[in-house]
Coordinates of C-alpha atoms and ligand atoms in Angstrom, one line a residue:
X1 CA 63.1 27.3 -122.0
X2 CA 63.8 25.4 -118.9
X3 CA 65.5 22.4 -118.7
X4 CA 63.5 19.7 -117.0
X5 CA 64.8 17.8 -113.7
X6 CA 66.4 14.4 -114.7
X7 CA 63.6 11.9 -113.6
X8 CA 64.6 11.0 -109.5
X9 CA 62.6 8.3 -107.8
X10 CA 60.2 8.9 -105.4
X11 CA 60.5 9.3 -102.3
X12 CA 57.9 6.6 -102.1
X13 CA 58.7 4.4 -104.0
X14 CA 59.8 0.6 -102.8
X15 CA 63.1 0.6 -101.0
X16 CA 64.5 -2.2 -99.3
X17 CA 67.8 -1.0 -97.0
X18 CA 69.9 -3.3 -95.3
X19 CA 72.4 -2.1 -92.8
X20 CA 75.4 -4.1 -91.5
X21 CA 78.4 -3.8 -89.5
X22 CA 79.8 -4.4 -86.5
X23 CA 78.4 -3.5 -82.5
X24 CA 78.9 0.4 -82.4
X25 CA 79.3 1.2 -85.8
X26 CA 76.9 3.8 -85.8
X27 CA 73.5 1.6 -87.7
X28 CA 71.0 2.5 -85.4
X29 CA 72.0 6.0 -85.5
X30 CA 72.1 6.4 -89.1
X31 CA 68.9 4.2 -89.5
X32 CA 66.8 6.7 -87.9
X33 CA 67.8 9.3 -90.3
X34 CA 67.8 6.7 -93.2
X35 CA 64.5 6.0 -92.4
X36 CA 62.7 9.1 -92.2
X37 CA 63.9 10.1 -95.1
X38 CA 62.6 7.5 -97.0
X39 CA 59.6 7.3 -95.7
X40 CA 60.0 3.7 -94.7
X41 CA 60.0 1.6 -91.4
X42 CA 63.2 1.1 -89.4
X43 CA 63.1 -2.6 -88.0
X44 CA 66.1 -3.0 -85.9
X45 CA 66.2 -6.9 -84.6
X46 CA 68.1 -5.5 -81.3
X47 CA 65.4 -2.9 -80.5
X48 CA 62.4 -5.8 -80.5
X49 CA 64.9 -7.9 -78.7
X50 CA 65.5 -5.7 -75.7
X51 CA 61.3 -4.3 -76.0
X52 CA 60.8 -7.7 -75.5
X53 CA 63.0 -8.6 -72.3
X54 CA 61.9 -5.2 -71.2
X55 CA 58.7 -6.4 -71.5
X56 CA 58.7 -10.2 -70.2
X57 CA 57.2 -11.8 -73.2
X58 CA 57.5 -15.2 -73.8
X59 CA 59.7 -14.4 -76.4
X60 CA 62.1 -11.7 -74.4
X61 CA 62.1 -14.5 -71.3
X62 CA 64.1 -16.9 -74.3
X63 CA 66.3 -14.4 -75.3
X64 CA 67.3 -12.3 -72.3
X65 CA 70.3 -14.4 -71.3
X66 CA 72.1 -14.0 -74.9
X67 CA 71.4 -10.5 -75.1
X68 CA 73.0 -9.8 -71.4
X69 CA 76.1 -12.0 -72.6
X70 CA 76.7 -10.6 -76.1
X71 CA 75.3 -13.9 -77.7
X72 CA 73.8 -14.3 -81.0
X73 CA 70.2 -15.6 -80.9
X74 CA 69.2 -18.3 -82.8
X75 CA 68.9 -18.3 -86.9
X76 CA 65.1 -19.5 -86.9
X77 CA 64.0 -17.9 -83.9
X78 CA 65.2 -14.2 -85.9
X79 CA 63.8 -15.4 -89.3
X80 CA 60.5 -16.3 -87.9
X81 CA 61.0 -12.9 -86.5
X82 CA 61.4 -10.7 -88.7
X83 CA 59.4 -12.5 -91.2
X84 CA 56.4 -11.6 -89.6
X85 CA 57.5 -7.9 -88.8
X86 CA 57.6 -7.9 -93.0
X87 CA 54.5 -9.4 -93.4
X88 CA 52.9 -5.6 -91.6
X89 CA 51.1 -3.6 -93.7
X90 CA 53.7 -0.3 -93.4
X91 CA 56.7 -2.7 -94.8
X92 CA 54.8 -3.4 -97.7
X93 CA 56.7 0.0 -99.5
X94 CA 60.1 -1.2 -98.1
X95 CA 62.3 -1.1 -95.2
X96 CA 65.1 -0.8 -93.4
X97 CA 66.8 -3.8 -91.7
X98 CA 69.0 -2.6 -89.1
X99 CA 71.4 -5.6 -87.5
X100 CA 69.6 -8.2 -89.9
X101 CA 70.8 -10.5 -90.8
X102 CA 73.5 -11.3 -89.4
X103 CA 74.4 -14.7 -90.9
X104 CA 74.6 -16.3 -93.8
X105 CA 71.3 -18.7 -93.1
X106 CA 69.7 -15.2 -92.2
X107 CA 70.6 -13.7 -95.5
X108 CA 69.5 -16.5 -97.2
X109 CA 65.9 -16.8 -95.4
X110 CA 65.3 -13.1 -96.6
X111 CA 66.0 -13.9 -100.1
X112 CA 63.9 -16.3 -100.4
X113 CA 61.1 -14.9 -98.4
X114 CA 61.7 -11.0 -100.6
X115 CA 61.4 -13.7 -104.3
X116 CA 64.0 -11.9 -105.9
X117 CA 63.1 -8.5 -104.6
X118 CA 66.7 -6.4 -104.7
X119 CA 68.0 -5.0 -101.9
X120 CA 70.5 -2.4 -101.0
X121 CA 73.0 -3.3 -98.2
X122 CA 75.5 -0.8 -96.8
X123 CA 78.1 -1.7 -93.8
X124 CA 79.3 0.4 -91.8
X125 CA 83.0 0.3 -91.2
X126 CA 84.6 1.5 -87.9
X127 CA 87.9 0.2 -86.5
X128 CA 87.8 -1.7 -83.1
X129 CA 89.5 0.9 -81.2
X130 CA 86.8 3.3 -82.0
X131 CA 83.9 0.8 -81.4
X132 CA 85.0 0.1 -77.8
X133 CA 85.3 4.0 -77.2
X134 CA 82.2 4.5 -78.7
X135 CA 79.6 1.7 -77.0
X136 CA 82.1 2.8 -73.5
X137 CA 80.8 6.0 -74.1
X138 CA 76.9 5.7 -74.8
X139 CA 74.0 6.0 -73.2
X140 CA 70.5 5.3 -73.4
X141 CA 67.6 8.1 -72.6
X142 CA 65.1 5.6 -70.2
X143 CA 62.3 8.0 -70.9
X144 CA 62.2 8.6 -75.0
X145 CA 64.8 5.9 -76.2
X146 CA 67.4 8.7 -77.5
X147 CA 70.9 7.5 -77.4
X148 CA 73.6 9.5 -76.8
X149 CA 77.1 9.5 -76.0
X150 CA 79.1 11.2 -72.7
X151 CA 82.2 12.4 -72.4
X152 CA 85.1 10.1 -72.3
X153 CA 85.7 9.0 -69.0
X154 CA 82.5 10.1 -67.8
X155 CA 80.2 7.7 -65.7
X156 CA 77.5 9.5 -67.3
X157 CA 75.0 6.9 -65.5
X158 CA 72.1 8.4 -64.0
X159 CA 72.7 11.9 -65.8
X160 CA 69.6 13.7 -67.1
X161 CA 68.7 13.4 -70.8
X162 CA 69.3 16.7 -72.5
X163 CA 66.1 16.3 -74.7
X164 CA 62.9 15.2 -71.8
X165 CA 64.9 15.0 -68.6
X166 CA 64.6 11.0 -68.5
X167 CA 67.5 9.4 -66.6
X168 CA 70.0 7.7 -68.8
X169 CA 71.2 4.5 -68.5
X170 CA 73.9 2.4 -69.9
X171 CA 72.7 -0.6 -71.9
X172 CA 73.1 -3.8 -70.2
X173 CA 75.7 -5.2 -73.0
X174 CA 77.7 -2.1 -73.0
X175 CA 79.6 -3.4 -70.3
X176 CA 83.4 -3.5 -70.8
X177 CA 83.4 -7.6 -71.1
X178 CA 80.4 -8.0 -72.9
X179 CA 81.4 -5.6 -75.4
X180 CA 84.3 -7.8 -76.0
X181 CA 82.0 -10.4 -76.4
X182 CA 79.7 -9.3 -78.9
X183 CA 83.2 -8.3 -81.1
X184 CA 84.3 -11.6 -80.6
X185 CA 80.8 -12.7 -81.9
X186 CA 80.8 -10.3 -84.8
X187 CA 83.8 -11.4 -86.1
X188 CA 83.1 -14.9 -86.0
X189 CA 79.8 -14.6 -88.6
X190 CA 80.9 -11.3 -90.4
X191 CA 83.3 -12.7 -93.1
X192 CA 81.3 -15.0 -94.7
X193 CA 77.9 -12.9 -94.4
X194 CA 80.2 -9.8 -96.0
X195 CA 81.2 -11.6 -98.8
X196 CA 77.6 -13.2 -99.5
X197 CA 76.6 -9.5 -100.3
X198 CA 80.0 -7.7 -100.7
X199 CA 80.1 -8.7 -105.1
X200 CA 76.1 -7.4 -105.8
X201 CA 76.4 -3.9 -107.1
X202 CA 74.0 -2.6 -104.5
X203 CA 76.6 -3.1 -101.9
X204 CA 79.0 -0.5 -100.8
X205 CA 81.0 0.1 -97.6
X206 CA 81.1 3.5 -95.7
X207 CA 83.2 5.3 -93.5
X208 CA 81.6 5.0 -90.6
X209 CA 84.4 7.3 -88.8
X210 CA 83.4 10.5 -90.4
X211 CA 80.6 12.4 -89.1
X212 CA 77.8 11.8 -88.6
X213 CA 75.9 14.1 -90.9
X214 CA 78.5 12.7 -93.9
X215 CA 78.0 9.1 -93.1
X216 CA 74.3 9.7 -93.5
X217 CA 75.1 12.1 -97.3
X218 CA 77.1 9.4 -98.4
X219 CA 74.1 6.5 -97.4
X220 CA 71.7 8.6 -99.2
X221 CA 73.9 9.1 -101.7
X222 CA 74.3 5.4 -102.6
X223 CA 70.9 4.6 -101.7
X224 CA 69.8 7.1 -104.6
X225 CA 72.3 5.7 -107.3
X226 CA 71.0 1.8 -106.3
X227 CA 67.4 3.1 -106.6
X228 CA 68.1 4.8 -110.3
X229 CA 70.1 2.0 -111.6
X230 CA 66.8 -0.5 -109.9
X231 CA 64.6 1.8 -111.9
X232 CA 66.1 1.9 -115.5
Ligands
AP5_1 P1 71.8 -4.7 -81.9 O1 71.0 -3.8 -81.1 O2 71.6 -4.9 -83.3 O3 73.3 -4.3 -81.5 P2 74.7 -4.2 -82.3 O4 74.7 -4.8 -83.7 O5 75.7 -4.7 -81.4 O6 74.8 -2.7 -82.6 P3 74.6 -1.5 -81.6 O7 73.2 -1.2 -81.4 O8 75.4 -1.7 -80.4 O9 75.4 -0.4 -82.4 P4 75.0 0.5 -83.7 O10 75.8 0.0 -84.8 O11 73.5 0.6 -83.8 O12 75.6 1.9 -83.2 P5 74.9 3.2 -82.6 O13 74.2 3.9 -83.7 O14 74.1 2.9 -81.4 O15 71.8 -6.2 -81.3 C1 71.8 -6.4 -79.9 C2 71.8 -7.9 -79.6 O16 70.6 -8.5 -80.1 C3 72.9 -8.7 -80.3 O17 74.1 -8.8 -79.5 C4 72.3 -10.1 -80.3 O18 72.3 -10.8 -79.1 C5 70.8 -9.8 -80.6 N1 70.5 -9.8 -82.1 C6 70.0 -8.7 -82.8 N2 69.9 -9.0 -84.1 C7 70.2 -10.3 -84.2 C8 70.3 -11.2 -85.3 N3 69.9 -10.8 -86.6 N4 70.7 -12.4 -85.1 C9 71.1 -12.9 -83.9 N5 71.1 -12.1 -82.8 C10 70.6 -10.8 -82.9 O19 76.2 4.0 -82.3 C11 77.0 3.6 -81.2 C12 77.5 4.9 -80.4 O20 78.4 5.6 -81.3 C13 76.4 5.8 -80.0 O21 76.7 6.3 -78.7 C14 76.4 6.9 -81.0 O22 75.9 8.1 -80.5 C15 77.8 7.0 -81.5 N6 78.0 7.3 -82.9 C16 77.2 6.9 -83.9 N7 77.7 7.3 -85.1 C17 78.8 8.1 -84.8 C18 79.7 8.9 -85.6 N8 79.6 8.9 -86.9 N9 80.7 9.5 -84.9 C19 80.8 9.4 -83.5 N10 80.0 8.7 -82.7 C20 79.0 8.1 -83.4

């Protein structure tokens, strides 16, 4: 007689990610992978941000200043935000915040608005060194939105993307100053919003220096163990 699978939870069932960390430490990357493979929606704040200057909304008009300087937008104006990007129907089996929140009175917002609803928050850990190579380094497909990184040293602007051909660009705060910046930044709201989550049992920091396909084994792999232990 077979031995039957120890139960696992569904692919399906409700998972609420959160990914945090610091400019360049690979959350958007893993966040697409993260994503897809749970089947849920990857809201990254910085993605509706830039759609929105890209766009000249109302809304990307306010913001595009901070964005270009490496600024932090405002607590309410992100709340409001992403509390009606929650509110759409395909969040309603979980999600995955990538780059949210970001502060303390952003953490705070979400629990109230989730009612108790556990999350799972991983950060991503990269040393500074590393960040500034990597965010020198990357580049932006114009055409299907793929980000990749050049050769060190490389202009890379205006190179073709591999994938469609689309030119690729450099986004606008991965200049040199600005990334210094947005560390600066980082570092200013990170303590306090790492320790809000860092004593919760469905916290855990990675290595975000391995690669890339063992950064996302070992997310999965804590994701899985949170959504067990959730389960019992
Ligand atoms: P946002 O878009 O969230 O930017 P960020 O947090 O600075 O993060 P990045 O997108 O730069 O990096 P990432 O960690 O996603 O790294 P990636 O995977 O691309 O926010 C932008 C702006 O919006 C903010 O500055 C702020 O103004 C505003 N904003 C957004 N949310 C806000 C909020 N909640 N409150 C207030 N303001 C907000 O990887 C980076 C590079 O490394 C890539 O080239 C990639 O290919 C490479 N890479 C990734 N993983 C690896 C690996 N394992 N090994 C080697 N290379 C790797």
């Amino acid at each position: 007689m077979t031995t039957p699978p120890a139960p696992r939870a569904s692919r399906h069932a409700r998972v609420n990610l959160i990914f945090i960390g610091p400019p360049g430490s690979g959350k958007g990357t893993q966040a697409v992978r993260i994503a897809e493979k749970y089947g849920i929606p990857h809201i990254s704040t910085g993605d509706i941000l830039r759609a929105a200057v890209k766009a000249g909304t109302p809304l990307g008009q306010q913001v595009a200043a901070t964005l270009a300087d490496g600024g932090l937008v405002g607590d309410d104006l992100m709340t409001d935000l992403v509390r009606s990007r929650l509110a759409q129907p395909d969040a309603r089996n979980g999600f995955l915040l990538d780059g949210f929140p970001r502060t303390v009175a952003q953490a705070r917002t979400l629990e109230a608005l989730l009612g108790g609803v556990p999350v799972i928050v991983t950060m991503l850990s990269v040393a500074t060194d590393a960040i500034v190579d990597r965010l020198s380094n990357r580049r932006i497909c114009e055409a299907c939105g793929i980000t990749q990184s050049v050769f060190f040293g490389s202009e890379g602007e205006n190179e073709a993307c591999p994938y469609c051909g689309g030119r690729l660009v450099r986004r606008q705060d991965d200049a040199p100053q600005t990334i210094r910046r947005r560390l600066e930044n980082y570092a200013a709201v990170a303590e306090p919003l790492i320790a809000y989550y860092r004593e919760r049992p469905t916290f855990a920091t990675i290595d975000g220096l391995q690669r890339p396909d063992d950064v996302s084994a070992a997310i999965a792999a804590h994701v899985d163990r949170q959504r067990l232990l959730l389960t019992d």
